[in-house]
Amino acid sequence: MATRTDAPTRREQILKEAARLFAERGFHGVGVDEIGAAVGISGPGLYRHFAGKDAMLAELLVGISGQLLTGAKRRLAEVDGTPAEAVLDSLIEGHIDFALDDRPLITLHDRELDRLRDSDRKLVRQLQRQYVELWVSVLREVYPGLAEPAARSAVHSVFGLLNSTPHLGRAGSLPGRGTTAELLHRMARGAFAAAATE
């Protein structure tokens, strides 16, 4: 989502606005007419693209979990053969891009995950577990003495740190994307180094 440079499709525009509105006012606080108006179509016109709000929510939350996993695998392939520290840095950079560019999806995940059908929620959790395990494997290459349970806890903790971006204030109130990204990167590496310290 955050890395695309071509023009978004109508479906992607709908999802982006739905994520923003759901994050601002909650899933039940937003109607299809409002989502439609945000992209310049009628509320009923949304049904040409989605079965309803539940389908939008599922596509948003399953979609971002899949994109994070796919992006991490791509980054691992791109840096194959480089030192493990560079691989870890690449994973951190990718997650920071998500945390800064897709802030409404973080809020949406925190608030609305339980609204998904069981099958969709299980798929989100499955994709997230695979994503975590990629990080755990790389982290243990950087810090071989770090036990697997501790590495997993450290990864989850760093995700919590990086995913705190919706609580940093409005996007315009941050010190600048580059400065914020650098700060988050240093904090993530610092947290991992602290976890590896006996």
JSON list of C-alpha atoms in Angstrom, two decimals:
[
{"chain": "A", "resi": 1, "resn": "MET", "atom": "CA", "xyz": [0.00, 0.00, 0.00]},
{"chain": "A", "resi": 2, "resn": "ALA", "atom": "CA", "xyz": [2.53, 2.55, 1.10]},
{"chain": "A", "resi": 3, "resn": "THR", "atom": "CA", "xyz": [5.09, 1.73, -1.60]},
{"chain": "A", "resi": 4, "resn": "ARG", "atom": "CA", "xyz": [2.91, 1.99, -4.72]},
{"chain": "A", "resi": 5, "resn": "THR", "atom": "CA", "xyz": [3.72, 4.80, -7.12]},
{"chain": "A", "resi": 6, "resn": "ASP", "atom": "CA", "xyz": [1.07, 4.21, -9.80]},
{"chain": "A", "resi": 7, "resn": "ALA", "atom": "CA", "xyz": [-2.43, 5.68, -9.54]},
{"chain": "A", "resi": 8, "resn": "PRO", "atom": "CA", "xyz": [-4.69, 3.77, -7.13]},
{"chain": "A", "resi": 9, "resn": "THR", "atom": "CA", "xyz": [-7.67, 1.90, -8.52]},
{"chain": "A", "resi": 10, "resn": "ARG", "atom": "CA", "xyz": [-11.20, 2.84, -7.48]},
{"chain": "A", "resi": 11, "resn": "ARG", "atom": "CA", "xyz": [-11.25, -0.21, -5.20]},
{"chain": "A", "resi": 12, "resn": "GLU", "atom": "CA", "xyz": [-8.00, 0.94, -3.53]},
{"chain": "A", "resi": 13, "resn": "GLN", "atom": "CA", "xyz": [-9.40, 4.46, -3.14]},
{"chain": "A", "resi": 14, "resn": "ILE", "atom": "CA", "xyz": [-12.48, 3.04, -1.42]},
{"chain": "A", "resi": 15, "resn": "LEU", "atom": "CA", "xyz": [-10.36, 0.95, 0.93]},
{"chain": "A", "resi": 16, "resn": "LYS", "atom": "CA", "xyz": [-8.11, 3.89, 1.80]},
{"chain": "A", "resi": 17, "resn": "GLU", "atom": "CA", "xyz": [-11.05, 6.13, 2.65]},
{"chain": "A", "resi": 18, "resn": "ALA", "atom": "CA", "xyz": [-12.84, 3.34, 4.52]},
{"chain": "A", "resi": 19, "resn": "ALA", "atom": "CA", "xyz": [-9.72, 2.76, 6.63]},
{"chain": "A", "resi": 20, "resn": "ARG", "atom": "CA", "xyz": [-9.44, 6.47, 7.40]},
{"chain": "A", "resi": 21, "resn": "LEU", "atom": "CA", "xyz": [-13.10, 6.83, 8.32]},
{"chain": "A", "resi": 22, "resn": "PHE", "atom": "CA", "xyz": [-13.25, 3.59, 10.34]},
{"chain": "A", "resi": 23, "resn": "ALA", "atom": "CA", "xyz": [-10.12, 4.67, 12.26]},
{"chain": "A", "resi": 24, "resn": "GLU", "atom": "CA", "xyz": [-11.54, 8.13, 12.96]},
{"chain": "A", "resi": 25, "resn": "ARG", "atom": "CA", "xyz": [-15.08, 7.16, 13.95]},
{"chain": "A", "resi": 26, "resn": "GLY", "atom": "CA", "xyz": [-15.18, 3.42, 14.44]},
{"chain": "A", "resi": 27, "resn": "PHE", "atom": "CA", "xyz": [-16.60, 0.74, 12.18]},
{"chain": "A", "resi": 28, "resn": "HIS", "atom": "CA", "xyz": [-20.21, 1.27, 13.31]},
{"chain": "A", "resi": 29, "resn": "GLY", "atom": "CA", "xyz": [-19.88, 5.06, 13.22]},
{"chain": "A", "resi": 30, "resn": "VAL", "atom": "CA", "xyz": [-19.45, 5.14, 9.44]},
{"chain": "A", "resi": 31, "resn": "GLY", "atom": "CA", "xyz": [-22.06, 4.39, 6.77]},
{"chain": "A", "resi": 32, "resn": "VAL", "atom": "CA", "xyz": [-21.58, 3.30, 3.18]},
{"chain": "A", "resi": 33, "resn": "ASP", "atom": "CA", "xyz": [-22.92, 6.66, 2.02]},
{"chain": "A", "resi": 34, "resn": "GLU", "atom": "CA", "xyz": [-20.06, 8.46, 3.79]},
{"chain": "A", "resi": 35, "resn": "ILE", "atom": "CA", "xyz": [-17.47, 6.13, 2.30]},
{"chain": "A", "resi": 36, "resn": "GLY", "atom": "CA", "xyz": [-18.98, 6.59, -1.13]},
{"chain": "A", "resi": 37, "resn": "ALA", "atom": "CA", "xyz": [-19.03, 10.37, -0.76]},
{"chain": "A", "resi": 38, "resn": "ALA", "atom": "CA", "xyz": [-15.34, 10.34, 0.20]},
{"chain": "A", "resi": 39, "resn": "VAL", "atom": "CA", "xyz": [-14.47, 8.79, -3.19]},
{"chain": "A", "resi": 40, "resn": "GLY", "atom": "CA", "xyz": [-17.10, 10.56, -5.25]},
{"chain": "A", "resi": 41, "resn": "ILE", "atom": "CA", "xyz": [-19.63, 7.79, -5.77]},
{"chain": "A", "resi": 42, "resn": "SER", "atom": "CA", "xyz": [-22.98, 6.95, -4.23]},
{"chain": "A", "resi": 43, "resn": "GLY", "atom": "CA", "xyz": [-23.16, 4.66, -1.22]},
{"chain": "A", "resi": 44, "resn": "PRO", "atom": "CA", "xyz": [-25.00, 1.98, -3.21]},
{"chain": "A", "resi": 45, "resn": "GLY", "atom": "CA", "xyz": [-22.30, 2.30, -5.86]},
{"chain": "A", "resi": 46, "resn": "LEU", "atom": "CA", "xyz": [-19.88, 0.75, -3.37]},
{"chain": "A", "resi": 47, "resn": "TYR", "atom": "CA", "xyz": [-21.68, -2.56, -3.75]},
{"chain": "A", "resi": 48, "resn": "ARG", "atom": "CA", "xyz": [-20.24, -2.89, -7.24]},
{"chain": "A", "resi": 49, "resn": "HIS", "atom": "CA", "xyz": [-16.85, -3.23, -5.54]},
{"chain": "A", "resi": 50, "resn": "PHE", "atom": "CA", "xyz": [-17.61, -4.78, -2.14]},
{"chain": "A", "resi": 51, "resn": "ALA", "atom": "CA", "xyz": [-20.43, -6.85, -0.63]},
{"chain": "A", "resi": 52, "resn": "GLY", "atom": "CA", "xyz": [-20.58, -4.40, 2.28]},
{"chain": "A", "resi": 53, "resn": "LYS", "atom": "CA", "xyz": [-18.64, -2.79, 5.11]},
{"chain": "A", "resi": 54, "resn": "ASP", "atom": "CA", "xyz": [-17.73, -6.19, 6.59]},
{"chain": "A", "resi": 55, "resn": "ALA", "atom": "CA", "xyz": [-16.04, -7.15, 3.32]},
{"chain": "A", "resi": 56, "resn": "MET", "atom": "CA", "xyz": [-14.10, -3.87, 3.30]},
{"chain": "A", "resi": 57, "resn": "LEU", "atom": "CA", "xyz": [-12.90, -4.42, 6.86]},
{"chain": "A", "resi": 58, "resn": "ALA", "atom": "CA", "xyz": [-11.82, -7.98, 6.08]},
{"chain": "A", "resi": 59, "resn": "GLU", "atom": "CA", "xyz": [-9.94, -6.92, 2.96]},
{"chain": "A", "resi": 60, "resn": "LEU", "atom": "CA", "xyz": [-8.20, -4.13, 4.86]},
{"chain": "A", "resi": 61, "resn": "LEU", "atom": "CA", "xyz": [-7.03, -6.26, 7.79]},
{"chain": "A", "resi": 62, "resn": "VAL", "atom": "CA", "xyz": [-6.26, -9.47, 5.92]},
{"chain": "A", "resi": 63, "resn": "GLY", "atom": "CA", "xyz": [-4.72, -7.41, 3.14]},
{"chain": "A", "resi": 64, "resn": "ILE", "atom": "CA", "xyz": [-2.27, -5.46, 5.28]},
{"chain": "A", "resi": 65, "resn": "SER", "atom": "CA", "xyz": [-1.17, -8.60, 7.13]},
{"chain": "A", "resi": 66, "resn": "GLY", "atom": "CA", "xyz": [-0.48, -10.27, 3.79]},
{"chain": "A", "resi": 67, "resn": "GLN", "atom": "CA", "xyz": [1.32, -7.21, 2.45]},
{"chain": "A", "resi": 68, "resn": "LEU", "atom": "CA", "xyz": [3.60, -7.01, 5.48]},
{"chain": "A", "resi": 69, "resn": "LEU", "atom": "CA", "xyz": [4.53, -10.67, 5.11]},
{"chain": "A", "resi": 70, "resn": "THR", "atom": "CA", "xyz": [5.06, -10.41, 1.34]},
{"chain": "A", "resi": 71, "resn": "GLY", "atom": "CA", "xyz": [7.10, -7.24, 1.78]},
{"chain": "A", "resi": 72, "resn": "ALA", "atom": "CA", "xyz": [9.30, -8.87, 4.42]},
{"chain": "A", "resi": 73, "resn": "LYS", "atom": "CA", "xyz": [9.93, -11.90, 2.19]},
{"chain": "A", "resi": 74, "resn": "ARG", "atom": "CA", "xyz": [10.82, -9.58, -0.70]},
{"chain": "A", "resi": 75, "resn": "ARG", "atom": "CA", "xyz": [13.23, -7.64, 1.49]},
{"chain": "A", "resi": 76, "resn": "LEU", "atom": "CA", "xyz": [14.87, -10.87, 2.65]},
{"chain": "A", "resi": 77, "resn": "ALA", "atom": "CA", "xyz": [15.34, -11.94, -0.97]},
{"chain": "A", "resi": 78, "resn": "GLU", "atom": "CA", "xyz": [16.76, -8.55, -1.95]},
{"chain": "A", "resi": 79, "resn": "VAL", "atom": "CA", "xyz": [19.40, -8.60, 0.79]},
{"chain": "A", "resi": 80, "resn": "ASP", "atom": "CA", "xyz": [20.19, -12.31, 0.55]},
{"chain": "A", "resi": 81, "resn": "GLY", "atom": "CA", "xyz": [23.87, -12.90, 1.24]},
{"chain": "A", "resi": 82, "resn": "THR", "atom": "CA", "xyz": [24.37, -9.63, 3.13]},
{"chain": "A", "resi": 83, "resn": "PRO", "atom": "CA", "xyz": [25.22, -9.49, 6.85]},
{"chain": "A", "resi": 84, "resn": "ALA", "atom": "CA", "xyz": [22.35, -10.30, 9.19]},
{"chain": "A", "resi": 85, "resn": "GLU", "atom": "CA", "xyz": [22.47, -6.78, 10.66]},
{"chain": "A", "resi": 86, "resn": "ALA", "atom": "CA", "xyz": [21.68, -5.32, 7.22]},
{"chain": "A", "resi": 87, "resn": "VAL", "atom": "CA", "xyz": [18.80, -7.77, 6.86]},
{"chain": "A", "resi": 88, "resn": "LEU", "atom": "CA", "xyz": [17.41, -6.70, 10.23]},
{"chain": "A", "resi": 89, "resn": "ASP", "atom": "CA", "xyz": [17.77, -3.05, 9.27]},
{"chain": "A", "resi": 90, "resn": "SER", "atom": "CA", "xyz": [15.82, -3.72, 6.08]},
{"chain": "A", "resi": 91, "resn": "LEU", "atom": "CA", "xyz": [12.99, -5.40, 7.99]},
{"chain": "A", "resi": 92, "resn": "ILE", "atom": "CA", "xyz": [12.85, -2.48, 10.42]},
{"chain": "A", "resi": 93, "resn": "GLU", "atom": "CA", "xyz": [12.75, 0.02, 7.55]},
{"chain": "A", "resi": 94, "resn": "GLY", "atom": "CA", "xyz": [9.87, -1.85, 5.92]},
{"chain": "A", "resi": 95, "resn": "HIS", "atom": "CA", "xyz": [7.82, -1.91, 9.11]},
{"chain": "A", "resi": 96, "resn": "ILE", "atom": "CA", "xyz": [8.54, 1.77, 9.74]},
{"chain": "A", "resi": 97, "resn": "ASP", "atom": "CA", "xyz": [7.23, 2.57, 6.25]},
{"chain": "A", "resi": 98, "resn": "PHE", "atom": "CA", "xyz": [4.00, 0.78, 7.18]},
{"chain": "A", "resi": 99, "resn": "ALA", "atom": "CA", "xyz": [3.81, 2.43, 10.61]},
{"chain": "A", "resi": 100, "resn": "LEU", "atom": "CA", "xyz": [4.22, 5.93, 9.18]},
{"chain": "A", "resi": 101, "resn": "ASP", "atom": "CA", "xyz": [2.27, 5.57, 5.94]},
{"chain": "A", "resi": 102, "resn": "ASP", "atom": "CA", "xyz": [-0.65, 3.36, 7.00]},
{"chain": "A", "resi": 103, "resn": "ARG", "atom": "CA", "xyz": [-1.44, 4.70, 10.45]},
{"chain": "A", "resi": 104, "resn": "PRO", "atom": "CA", "xyz": [-5.23, 4.28, 10.10]},
{"chain": "A", "resi": 105, "resn": "LEU", "atom": "CA", "xyz": [-4.75, 0.54, 9.54]},
{"chain": "A", "resi": 106, "resn": "ILE", "atom": "CA", "xyz": [-2.93, 0.23, 12.86]},
{"chain": "A", "resi": 107, "resn": "THR", "atom": "CA", "xyz": [-5.83, 1.90, 14.65]},
{"chain": "A", "resi": 108, "resn": "LEU", "atom": "CA", "xyz": [-8.28, -0.23, 12.72]},
{"chain": "A", "resi": 109, "resn": "HIS", "atom": "CA", "xyz": [-6.48, -3.45, 13.64]},
{"chain": "A", "resi": 110, "resn": "ASP", "atom": "CA", "xyz": [-6.40, -2.51, 17.33]},
{"chain": "A", "resi": 111, "resn": "ARG", "atom": "CA", "xyz": [-10.08, -1.59, 17.49]},
{"chain": "A", "resi": 112, "resn": "GLU", "atom": "CA", "xyz": [-11.87, -3.75, 14.96]},
{"chain": "A", "resi": 113, "resn": "LEU", "atom": "CA", "xyz": [-10.05, -7.09, 14.57]},
{"chain": "A", "resi": 114, "resn": "ASP", "atom": "CA", "xyz": [-12.67, -8.85, 16.70]},
{"chain": "A", "resi": 115, "resn": "ARG", "atom": "CA", "xyz": [-15.38, -7.78, 14.22]},
{"chain": "A", "resi": 116, "resn": "LEU", "atom": "CA", "xyz": [-13.97, -10.04, 11.51]},
{"chain": "A", "resi": 117, "resn": "ARG", "atom": "CA", "xyz": [-15.50, -13.42, 10.78]},
{"chain": "A", "resi": 118, "resn": "ASP", "atom": "CA", "xyz": [-13.63, -16.23, 12.55]},
{"chain": "A", "resi": 119, "resn": "SER", "atom": "CA", "xyz": [-12.07, -17.44, 9.30]},
{"chain": "A", "resi": 120, "resn": "ASP", "atom": "CA", "xyz": [-10.76, -13.98, 8.41]},
{"chain": "A", "resi": 121, "resn": "ARG", "atom": "CA", "xyz": [-9.46, -13.35, 11.93]},
{"chain": "A", "resi": 122, "resn": "LYS", "atom": "CA", "xyz": [-7.66, -16.71, 11.89]},
{"chain": "A", "resi": 123, "resn": "LEU", "atom": "CA", "xyz": [-6.09, -15.83, 8.55]},
{"chain": "A", "resi": 124, "resn": "VAL", "atom": "CA", "xyz": [-4.88, -12.49, 9.93]},
{"chain": "A", "resi": 125, "resn": "ARG", "atom": "CA", "xyz": [-3.34, -14.26, 12.92]},
{"chain": "A", "resi": 126, "resn": "GLN", "atom": "CA", "xyz": [-1.71, -16.90, 10.69]},
{"chain": "A", "resi": 127, "resn": "LEU", "atom": "CA", "xyz": [-0.13, -14.25, 8.45]},
{"chain": "A", "resi": 128, "resn": "GLN", "atom": "CA", "xyz": [1.03, -12.29, 11.49]},
{"chain": "A", "resi": 129, "resn": "ARG", "atom": "CA", "xyz": [2.65, -15.38, 13.04]},
{"chain": "A", "resi": 130, "resn": "GLN", "atom": "CA", "xyz": [4.58, -16.03, 9.83]},
{"chain": "A", "resi": 131, "resn": "TYR", "atom": "CA", "xyz": [5.70, -12.39, 9.77]},
{"chain": "A", "resi": 132, "resn": "VAL", "atom": "CA", "xyz": [6.89, -12.58, 13.37]},
{"chain": "A", "resi": 133, "resn": "GLU", "atom": "CA", "xyz": [8.81, -15.81, 12.72]},
{"chain": "A", "resi": 134, "resn": "LEU", "atom": "CA", "xyz": [10.72, -14.20, 9.84]},
{"chain": "A", "resi": 135, "resn": "TRP", "atom": "CA", "xyz": [11.85, -11.48, 12.23]},
{"chain": "A", "resi": 136, "resn": "VAL", "atom": "CA", "xyz": [12.72, -13.97, 14.98]},
{"chain": "A", "resi": 137, "resn": "SER", "atom": "CA", "xyz": [14.94, -15.93, 12.61]},
{"chain": "A", "resi": 138, "resn": "VAL", "atom": "CA", "xyz": [16.83, -12.81, 11.49]},
{"chain": "A", "resi": 139, "resn": "LEU", "atom": "CA", "xyz": [17.10, -11.43, 15.03]},
{"chain": "A", "resi": 140, "resn": "ARG", "atom": "CA", "xyz": [18.67, -14.67, 16.26]},
{"chain": "A", "resi": 141, "resn": "GLU", "atom": "CA", "xyz": [21.23, -14.47, 13.46]},
{"chain": "A", "resi": 142, "resn": "VAL", "atom": "CA", "xyz": [22.21, -11.00, 14.68]},
{"chain": "A", "resi": 143, "resn": "TYR", "atom": "CA", "xyz": [22.15, -12.09, 18.35]},
{"chain": "A", "resi": 144, "resn": "PRO", "atom": "CA", "xyz": [22.91, -15.84, 18.41]},
{"chain": "A", "resi": 145, "resn": "GLY", "atom": "CA", "xyz": [22.78, -15.97, 22.21]},
{"chain": "A", "resi": 146, "resn": "LEU", "atom": "CA", "xyz": [19.18, -14.74, 22.28]},
{"chain": "A", "resi": 147, "resn": "ALA", "atom": "CA", "xyz": [16.82, -17.60, 23.09]},
{"chain": "A", "resi": 148, "resn": "GLU", "atom": "CA", "xyz": [13.86, -18.08, 20.77]},
{"chain": "A", "resi": 149, "resn": "PRO", "atom": "CA", "xyz": [11.16, -17.12, 23.32]},
{"chain": "A", "resi": 150, "resn": "ALA", "atom": "CA", "xyz": [13.07, -13.96, 24.23]},
{"chain": "A", "resi": 151, "resn": "ALA", "atom": "CA", "xyz": [13.56, -13.12, 20.56]},
{"chain": "A", "resi": 152, "resn": "ARG", "atom": "CA", "xyz": [9.84, -13.54, 19.92]},
{"chain": "A", "resi": 153, "resn": "SER", "atom": "CA", "xyz": [9.00, -11.31, 22.88]},
{"chain": "A", "resi": 154, "resn": "ALA", "atom": "CA", "xyz": [11.48, -8.70, 21.65]},
{"chain": "A", "resi": 155, "resn": "VAL", "atom": "CA", "xyz": [9.94, -8.72, 18.16]},
{"chain": "A", "resi": 156, "resn": "HIS", "atom": "CA", "xyz": [6.44, -8.23, 19.56]},
{"chain": "A", "resi": 157, "resn": "SER", "atom": "CA", "xyz": [7.72, -5.43, 21.80]},
{"chain": "A", "resi": 158, "resn": "VAL", "atom": "CA", "xyz": [9.37, -3.64, 18.89]},
{"chain": "A", "resi": 159, "resn": "PHE", "atom": "CA", "xyz": [6.17, -3.98, 16.86]},
{"chain": "A", "resi": 160, "resn": "GLY", "atom": "CA", "xyz": [4.37, -2.31, 19.75]},
{"chain": "A", "resi": 161, "resn": "LEU", "atom": "CA", "xyz": [6.90, 0.51, 19.70]},
{"chain": "A", "resi": 162, "resn": "LEU", "atom": "CA", "xyz": [6.74, 1.01, 15.94]},
{"chain": "A", "resi": 163, "resn": "ASN", "atom": "CA", "xyz": [2.96, 0.65, 15.81]},
{"chain": "A", "resi": 164, "resn": "SER", "atom": "CA", "xyz": [2.56, 3.44, 18.36]},
{"chain": "A", "resi": 165, "resn": "THR", "atom": "CA", "xyz": [2.64, 6.01, 15.52]},
{"chain": "A", "resi": 166, "resn": "PRO", "atom": "CA", "xyz": [-1.13, 6.71, 15.63]},
{"chain": "A", "resi": 167, "resn": "HIS", "atom": "CA", "xyz": [-0.56, 8.00, 19.17]},
{"chain": "A", "resi": 168, "resn": "LEU", "atom": "CA", "xyz": [2.21, 10.43, 18.17]},
{"chain": "A", "resi": 169, "resn": "GLY", "atom": "CA", "xyz": [-0.26, 13.10, 17.12]},
{"chain": "A", "resi": 170, "resn": "ARG", "atom": "CA", "xyz": [-1.50, 14.14, 13.72]},
{"chain": "A", "resi": 171, "resn": "ALA", "atom": "CA", "xyz": [0.84, 13.44, 10.82]},
{"chain": "A", "resi": 172, "resn": "GLY", "atom": "CA", "xyz": [1.55, 17.16, 10.38]},
{"chain": "A", "resi": 173, "resn": "SER", "atom": "CA", "xyz": [2.61, 17.51, 14.01]},
{"chain": "A", "resi": 174, "resn": "LEU", "atom": "CA", "xyz": [5.50, 15.03, 13.74]},
{"chain": "A", "resi": 175, "resn": "PRO", "atom": "CA", "xyz": [9.05, 16.38, 13.33]},
{"chain": "A", "resi": 176, "resn": "GLY", "atom": "CA", "xyz": [9.19, 15.17, 9.72]},
{"chain": "A", "resi": 177, "resn": "ARG", "atom": "CA", "xyz": [8.95, 11.75, 8.18]},
{"chain": "A", "resi": 178, "resn": "GLY", "atom": "CA", "xyz": [12.69, 11.23, 7.77]},
{"chain": "A", "resi": 179, "resn": "THR", "atom": "CA", "xyz": [13.50, 12.36, 11.31]},
{"chain": "A", "resi": 180, "resn": "THR", "atom": "CA", "xyz": [10.69, 10.24, 12.77]},
{"chain": "A", "resi": 181, "resn": "ALA", "atom": "CA", "xyz": [11.78, 7.20, 10.75]},
{"chain": "A", "resi": 182, "resn": "GLU", "atom": "CA", "xyz": [15.38, 7.57, 11.94]},
{"chain": "A", "resi": 183, "resn": "LEU", "atom": "CA", "xyz": [14.25, 7.90, 15.56]},
{"chain": "A", "resi": 184, "resn": "LEU", "atom": "CA", "xyz": [12.04, 4.82, 15.33]},
{"chain": "A", "resi": 185, "resn": "HIS", "atom": "CA", "xyz": [14.86, 2.87, 13.70]},
{"chain": "A", "resi": 186, "resn": "ARG", "atom": "CA", "xyz": [17.33, 3.76, 16.47]},
{"chain": "A", "resi": 187, "resn": "MET", "atom": "CA", "xyz": [14.77, 2.88, 19.13]},
{"chain": "A", "resi": 188, "resn": "ALA", "atom": "CA", "xyz": [14.02, -0.49, 17.50]},
{"chain": "A", "resi": 189, "resn": "ARG", "atom": "CA", "xyz": [17.71, -1.39, 17.26]},
{"chain": "A", "resi": 190, "resn": "GLY", "atom": "CA", "xyz": [18.24, -0.21, 20.83]},
{"chain": "A", "resi": 191, "resn": "ALA", "atom": "CA", "xyz": [15.38, -2.39, 22.06]},
{"chain": "A", "resi": 192, "resn": "PHE", "atom": "CA", "xyz": [16.77, -5.44, 20.28]},
{"chain": "A", "resi": 193, "resn": "ALA", "atom": "CA", "xyz": [20.26, -4.80, 21.66]},
{"chain": "A", "resi": 194, "resn": "ALA", "atom": "CA", "xyz": [18.81, -4.44, 25.16]},
{"chain": "A", "resi": 195, "resn": "ALA", "atom": "CA", "xyz": [16.93, -7.73, 24.80]},
{"chain": "A", "resi": 196, "resn": "ALA", "atom": "CA", "xyz": [20.17, -9.48, 23.88]},
{"chain": "A", "resi": 197, "resn": "THR", "atom": "CA", "xyz": [22.04, -8.09, 26.91]},
{"chain": "A", "resi": 198, "resn": "GLU", "atom": "CA", "xyz": [22.28, -10.63, 29.71]}
]
